[in-house]
Backbone as numpy.savetxt, mean C-alpha at the origin, in Angstrom:
# Nx Ny Nz CAx CAy CAz Cx Cy Cz
-11.63 -12.89 -53.47 -11.78 -11.33 -53.22 -12.72 -11.08 -52.22
-13.97 -11.85 -52.23 -14.97 -11.41 -51.22 -14.46 -11.87 -49.80
-13.68 -12.84 -49.53 -13.14 -13.18 -48.40 -12.23 -12.16 -47.78
-11.40 -11.68 -48.73 -10.59 -10.60 -48.27 -11.29 -9.18 -47.91
-12.31 -8.95 -48.57 -13.14 -7.78 -48.29 -13.86 -8.02 -46.82
-14.39 -9.18 -46.71 -15.09 -9.64 -45.44 -14.11 -9.56 -44.22
-12.81 -10.03 -44.45 -11.85 -9.85 -43.34 -11.57 -8.38 -43.08
-11.34 -7.74 -43.98 -11.22 -6.27 -43.92 -12.28 -5.60 -43.31
-13.46 -5.78 -43.74 -14.74 -5.15 -42.92 -14.81 -5.60 -41.35
-14.43 -6.83 -41.18 -14.41 -7.31 -39.88 -13.50 -6.71 -39.02
-12.18 -6.55 -39.54 -11.21 -5.82 -38.63 -11.48 -4.30 -38.49
-12.14 -3.68 -39.55 -12.51 -2.32 -39.54 -13.63 -2.21 -38.34
-14.51 -2.97 -38.17 -15.62 -2.99 -37.30 -14.97 -3.24 -35.74
-13.99 -4.17 -35.74 -13.43 -4.26 -34.35 -12.60 -2.96 -33.93
-11.98 -2.47 -34.81 -11.29 -1.06 -34.61 -12.10 -0.01 -34.08
-13.22 -0.03 -34.94 -14.24 1.26 -34.46 -14.89 0.92 -33.27
-15.28 -0.33 -32.79 -15.80 -0.81 -31.59 -14.89 -0.53 -30.47
-13.65 -0.67 -30.71 -12.47 -0.52 -29.64 -12.50 0.95 -29.47
-12.29 1.76 -30.45 -12.18 3.10 -30.02 -13.37 3.64 -29.48
-14.70 3.23 -29.72 -15.82 3.82 -29.04 -15.77 3.34 -27.74
-15.41 2.15 -27.40 -15.36 1.74 -25.91 -14.13 2.58 -25.29
-13.31 2.93 -25.69 -12.37 3.79 -25.06 -12.75 5.13 -24.83
-13.56 5.65 -25.85 -14.06 6.98 -25.73 -15.20 7.10 -24.70
-15.96 5.95 -24.64 -17.21 5.96 -23.85 -16.88 5.69 -22.32
-15.85 4.81 -22.03 -15.55 4.31 -20.75 -14.28 5.16 -20.22
-14.52 6.38 -19.49 -13.59 7.19 -18.98 -13.24 6.86 -17.52
-13.48 5.69 -17.10 -13.20 5.38 -15.69 -11.76 5.65 -15.13
-10.76 5.31 -15.93 -9.35 5.46 -15.54 -9.07 6.87 -15.14
-9.64 7.75 -15.92 -9.53 9.35 -15.64 -10.16 9.81 -14.55
-11.28 9.23 -14.22 -12.14 9.62 -13.04 -11.31 9.21 -11.93
-10.87 7.96 -11.83 -10.03 7.54 -10.72 -8.91 8.42 -10.32
-8.10 9.02 -11.37 -7.13 9.88 -11.12 -7.54 11.03 -10.50
-8.65 11.65 -11.02 -9.07 13.04 -10.50 -9.44 12.89 -9.10
-10.10 11.66 -8.58 -10.56 11.75 -7.30 -9.57 11.24 -6.24
-8.28 11.00 -6.64 -7.22 10.68 -5.60 -7.11 11.75 -4.75
-6.85 11.43 -3.42 -6.46 12.47 -2.54 -4.91 12.58 -2.32
-4.47 13.78 -2.25 -3.02 13.81 -2.29 -2.52 14.75 -1.09
-1.75 14.03 -0.17 -1.38 14.87 1.14 0.15 15.05 1.04
0.71 15.18 -0.28 2.05 15.40 -0.41 2.64 16.53 0.26
3.73 16.36 1.10 4.39 17.61 1.81 3.59 18.14 2.96
2.41 17.35 3.38 1.52 17.95 4.40 1.92 17.63 5.82
1.66 18.58 6.59 1.96 18.33 8.11 0.62 17.81 8.76
0.84 16.44 9.09 -0.36 15.64 9.55 0.08 15.06 11.02
0.83 15.87 11.73 1.13 15.37 13.04 -0.15 15.08 13.84
-0.20 14.12 14.73 -1.23 13.62 15.54 -2.71 13.62 14.94
-2.64 13.60 13.60 -4.11 13.61 12.88 -4.73 12.38 13.06
-6.09 12.18 13.18 -6.76 11.04 13.22 -7.43 10.50 11.96
-6.90 9.57 11.45 -7.34 8.72 10.27 -7.78 7.48 10.58
-8.20 7.04 11.76 -8.64 5.89 12.18 -9.81 5.44 11.47
-9.87 4.06 10.97 -11.06 3.28 10.23 -11.47 4.07 9.05
-10.60 4.79 8.39 -11.04 5.58 7.13 -10.57 4.92 6.04
-11.26 4.90 4.76 -10.78 4.18 3.58 -9.82 5.28 2.98
-8.50 4.97 2.84 -7.38 5.80 2.29 -6.78 5.16 1.22
-7.49 4.10 0.63 -6.78 3.31 -0.40 -6.41 4.20 -1.68
-5.18 4.05 -2.03 -4.71 4.70 -3.24 -4.35 6.14 -2.94
-4.33 6.60 -1.66 -4.10 8.15 -1.27 -2.56 8.32 -1.33
-2.12 9.52 -1.71 -0.66 9.84 -1.71 -0.26 10.60 -0.49
0.80 10.23 0.09 1.27 10.94 1.37 2.75 10.95 1.24
3.19 11.57 0.01 4.56 11.73 -0.18 5.35 12.91 0.54
6.42 12.53 1.20 7.05 13.42 2.09 6.11 14.23 3.15
5.13 13.47 3.76 4.25 13.92 4.75 4.81 13.64 6.04
4.57 14.64 6.92 4.97 14.70 8.28 3.75 13.96 9.06
3.90 12.83 9.62 2.80 12.05 10.15 3.12 11.51 11.65
4.07 12.28 12.28 4.54 11.90 13.57 3.13 11.72 14.60
3.06 10.71 15.17 1.87 10.39 16.09 0.60 10.35 15.53
0.46 10.26 14.12 -0.86 10.23 13.47 -1.48 8.83 13.91
-2.79 8.73 13.89 -3.55 7.53 14.21 -4.19 6.95 12.85
-3.62 5.87 12.29 -4.32 5.22 11.28 -4.66 3.86 11.59
-5.15 3.71 12.86 -5.59 2.35 13.48 -6.81 2.00 12.56
-6.86 0.73 12.14 -7.76 0.21 11.33 -7.96 0.91 10.01
-7.29 1.69 9.49 -7.45 2.33 8.11 -7.06 1.55 7.13
-7.82 1.77 5.80 -7.43 0.80 4.77 -6.49 1.81 3.84
-5.30 1.43 3.86 -4.13 2.20 3.19 -3.85 1.27 1.92
-4.64 0.41 1.57 -4.06 -0.36 0.33 -3.79 0.29 -0.92
-2.69 0.05 -1.40 -2.24 0.73 -2.52 -1.93 2.24 -2.49
-1.71 2.62 -1.24 -1.30 4.01 -0.97 0.23 4.21 -1.15
0.45 5.45 -1.24 1.86 5.80 -1.47 2.35 6.75 -0.42
3.14 6.11 0.40 3.75 6.76 1.68 5.33 7.01 1.44
5.83 7.33 0.37 7.18 7.51 0.28 7.76 8.78 0.90
8.94 8.63 1.40 9.67 9.64 2.25 8.94 10.23 3.41
8.05 9.50 3.93 7.08 9.97 5.05 7.73 9.69 6.38
7.36 10.43 7.28 7.74 10.17 8.64 6.49 9.68 9.62
6.75 8.54 10.00 5.64 7.99 10.73 6.21 7.69 12.24
6.94 8.45 12.84 7.53 8.17 14.21 6.29 8.10 15.06
6.36 6.98 16.04 5.32 6.72 16.94 3.81 6.87 16.46
3.75 6.57 15.10 2.32 6.58 14.60 1.59 5.18 14.99
0.28 5.31 15.05 -0.51 4.07 15.34 -1.08 3.58 14.00
-0.52 2.50 13.53 -1.10 1.76 12.32 -1.60 0.38 12.75
-1.91 0.24 14.00 -2.59 -1.09 14.36 -3.77 -1.44 13.63
-3.66 -2.65 13.04 -4.75 -3.28 12.34 -5.07 -2.58 10.94
-4.17 -1.54 10.58 -4.33 -0.98 9.37 -4.01 -1.96 8.10
-4.65 -1.79 7.04 -4.25 -2.74 5.79 -3.44 -1.85 4.82
-2.25 -2.18 4.59 -1.34 -1.66 3.62 -1.00 -2.53 2.42
-1.93 -3.39 2.12 -1.58 -4.32 1.00 -1.28 -3.60 -0.13
-0.03 -3.81 -0.79 0.20 -3.24 -2.10 0.82 -1.75 -2.03
0.89 -1.36 -0.77 1.25 0.16 -0.56 2.79 0.32 -0.92
3.10 1.47 -1.37 4.54 1.81 -1.56 4.95 2.65 -0.40
5.70 1.94 0.50 6.28 2.66 1.80 7.71 2.74 1.57
8.17 3.39 0.65 9.69 3.47 0.28 10.29 4.82 1.16
11.41 4.53 1.84 12.10 5.53 2.60 11.23 6.16 3.67
10.42 5.32 4.46 9.59 5.99 5.32 10.26 5.59 6.87
10.14 6.37 7.67 10.73 6.20 9.06 9.46 5.83 10.04
9.37 4.52 10.52 8.38 4.22 11.40 8.93 3.68 12.74
9.95 4.47 13.20 10.74 4.25 14.48 9.56 4.48 15.59
9.37 3.55 16.44 8.43 3.45 17.55 7.01 3.32 17.29
6.69 3.03 15.86 5.22 2.98 15.44 4.51 1.66 16.02
3.57 1.75 16.03 2.52 0.60 16.54 2.02 -0.01 15.10
2.62 -1.14 14.80 2.23 -1.99 13.61 1.56 -3.16 14.03
1.16 -3.36 15.13 0.47 -4.48 15.56 -0.76 -4.88 14.69
-0.69 -6.16 14.34 -1.79 -6.70 13.45 -2.03 -5.98 12.22
-0.88 -5.29 11.70 -1.23 -4.43 10.48 -0.89 -5.55 9.31
-1.43 -5.25 8.12 -1.11 -6.10 6.92 -0.30 -5.28 5.91
0.73 -5.86 5.55 1.63 -5.27 4.63 1.91 -6.27 3.31
0.91 -7.06 3.02 1.26 -8.15 1.99 1.51 -7.28 0.67
2.39 -7.73 0.08 2.89 -7.24 -1.25 3.14 -5.86 -1.31
3.54 -5.31 -0.05 4.01 -3.89 -0.05 5.35 -3.76 -0.48
5.64 -2.58 -0.99 7.13 -2.26 -1.34 7.60 -1.32 -0.01
8.63 -1.93 0.75 8.92 -1.19 1.99 10.59 -0.92 1.82
11.15 -0.62 0.76 12.58 -0.57 0.77 12.91 0.86 1.31
14.22 0.73 1.99 15.07 1.85 2.56 14.03 2.43 3.63
13.08 1.67 4.27 12.26 2.19 5.48 12.86 1.68 6.73
12.67 2.25 7.92 13.04 1.83 9.13 12.04 1.61 10.06
12.19 0.60 10.90 11.26 0.06 11.85 11.78 -0.11 13.30
12.67 0.73 13.71 13.45 0.53 15.02 12.28 0.74 16.05
12.38 -0.09 16.99 11.46 -0.19 18.21 9.97 -0.12 17.68
9.66 -0.48 16.43 8.28 -0.53 16.20 7.70 -1.81 16.78
6.44 -1.86 16.98 5.69 -3.14 17.58 5.22 -3.71 16.33
5.78 -4.91 15.99 5.21 -5.63 14.78 4.62 -6.88 15.14
4.00 -6.96 16.39 3.38 -8.21 16.83 2.09 -8.37 16.00
2.02 -9.56 15.37 0.91 -10.08 14.60 0.91 -9.41 13.17
1.90 -8.56 12.86 1.92 -8.02 11.41 2.21 -8.92 10.31
1.43 -8.77 9.21 1.82 -9.71 8.15 2.55 -9.11 7.10
3.73 -9.51 6.78 4.62 -8.93 5.74 4.71 -9.88 4.51
3.82 -10.88 4.37 3.90 -11.71 3.25 4.11 -11.19 1.93
5.05 -11.57 1.16 5.46 -11.06 -0.23 5.80 -9.56 -0.32
6.27 -8.91 0.98 6.45 -7.46 1.07 8.06 -7.48 0.53
8.40 -6.48 0.02 9.81 -6.17 -0.32 10.34 -5.26 0.67
11.33 -5.93 1.65 11.75 -5.24 2.65 13.31 -5.45 2.54
14.23 -4.41 2.93 15.63 -4.51 2.97 15.90 -5.60 3.88
16.93 -6.47 3.50 17.33 -7.48 4.43 17.91 -7.27 5.79
18.60 -6.05 5.94 19.13 -5.62 7.24 17.82 -5.48 8.16
16.82 -4.77 7.78 15.74 -4.48 8.61 14.81 -5.73 8.93
14.72 -6.63 7.96 14.01 -8.02 8.17 14.89 -8.73 9.21
16.10 -8.63 9.34 16.92 -9.22 10.32 16.79 -8.72 11.68
16.53 -7.41 11.74 16.24 -6.71 12.97 14.86 -6.87 13.39
13.95 -7.12 12.62 12.59 -7.36 12.89 12.39 -8.82 13.22
13.03 -9.82 12.73 12.99 -11.15 13.09 13.45 -11.38 14.53
14.25 -10.31 15.20 14.67 -10.68 16.45 13.54 -10.44 17.57
12.61 -9.77 16.97 11.39 -9.47 17.80 9.94 -9.87 17.25
9.99 -10.51 16.15 8.74 -10.96 15.41 8.09 -11.96 16.33
6.80 -11.79 16.51 5.93 -12.76 17.26 4.43 -12.50 16.89
3.65 -13.33 17.10 2.18 -13.15 16.99 1.77 -13.80 15.52
0.40 -13.96 15.60 -0.17 -14.17 14.32 -1.33 -13.22 13.84
-1.38 -12.82 12.83 -2.38 -11.70 12.20 -3.77 -12.29 12.34
-4.51 -11.56 13.09 -6.01 -12.13 13.20 -6.91 -12.13 11.92
-6.39 -11.35 11.00 -7.19 -11.31 9.56 -6.71 -12.38 8.64
-5.47 -12.52 8.41 -4.72 -13.34 7.55 -4.43 -14.69 7.99
-4.19 -14.84 9.39 -4.03 -15.99 10.09 -2.42 -16.31 9.77
-1.55 -15.52 9.35 -0.19 -15.83 9.00 0.66 -15.15 10.29
1.59 -16.07 10.70 2.58 -15.58 11.73 3.43 -14.74 11.16
3.90 -13.64 11.99 4.75 -12.53 11.62 6.11 -13.09 11.30
6.41 -14.04 11.91 7.82 -14.66 11.76 7.88 -15.29 10.38
6.77 -15.96 10.07 6.81 -16.77 8.75 6.67 -15.62 7.61
5.80 -14.55 7.82 5.79 -13.70 6.73 7.04 -13.00 6.45
7.84 -12.83 7.47 9.21 -12.11 7.31 10.30 -13.17 6.79
10.10 -14.49 6.88 10.93 -15.44 6.31 11.94 -15.72 7.51
11.68 -15.51 8.65 12.68 -15.74 9.83 12.97 -17.09 9.98
14.25 -17.40 10.25 14.58 -18.72 10.58 14.76 -19.12 12.06
């Protein structure tokens, strides 16, 4: 009987300590509150160069000609965005959600898109020299178009653009 009571008491202490830890550690809530949201914003020709925009939301934002050169956009959300002729040279979009984004004519030179989700996005006439798409999820049709012009090696990751796209 004492072993049973000891086990019951141990489990009760664990449950109480777990609840106290959850109540005392509010970091996930603070992270949500501090997230910047540019949803449906008109950001044409805005300069976001070399700014930390990790985790920022750009849903359905109009970003024609915007400058994101050297910006940290890791884990950012850019769904339904328009980045026509935008400059993302050297930008870090690791883990970003880039779904249904138009990047026609964009400068993606040396950008990092590792583990990014880039489904239903367009890259017509985009400069992808040195861009790293390792483990990115991209529509096969877009990959085949990009393989026709893929060249260069990313200066940060050391990965060739052709290799990161899986070009043959």
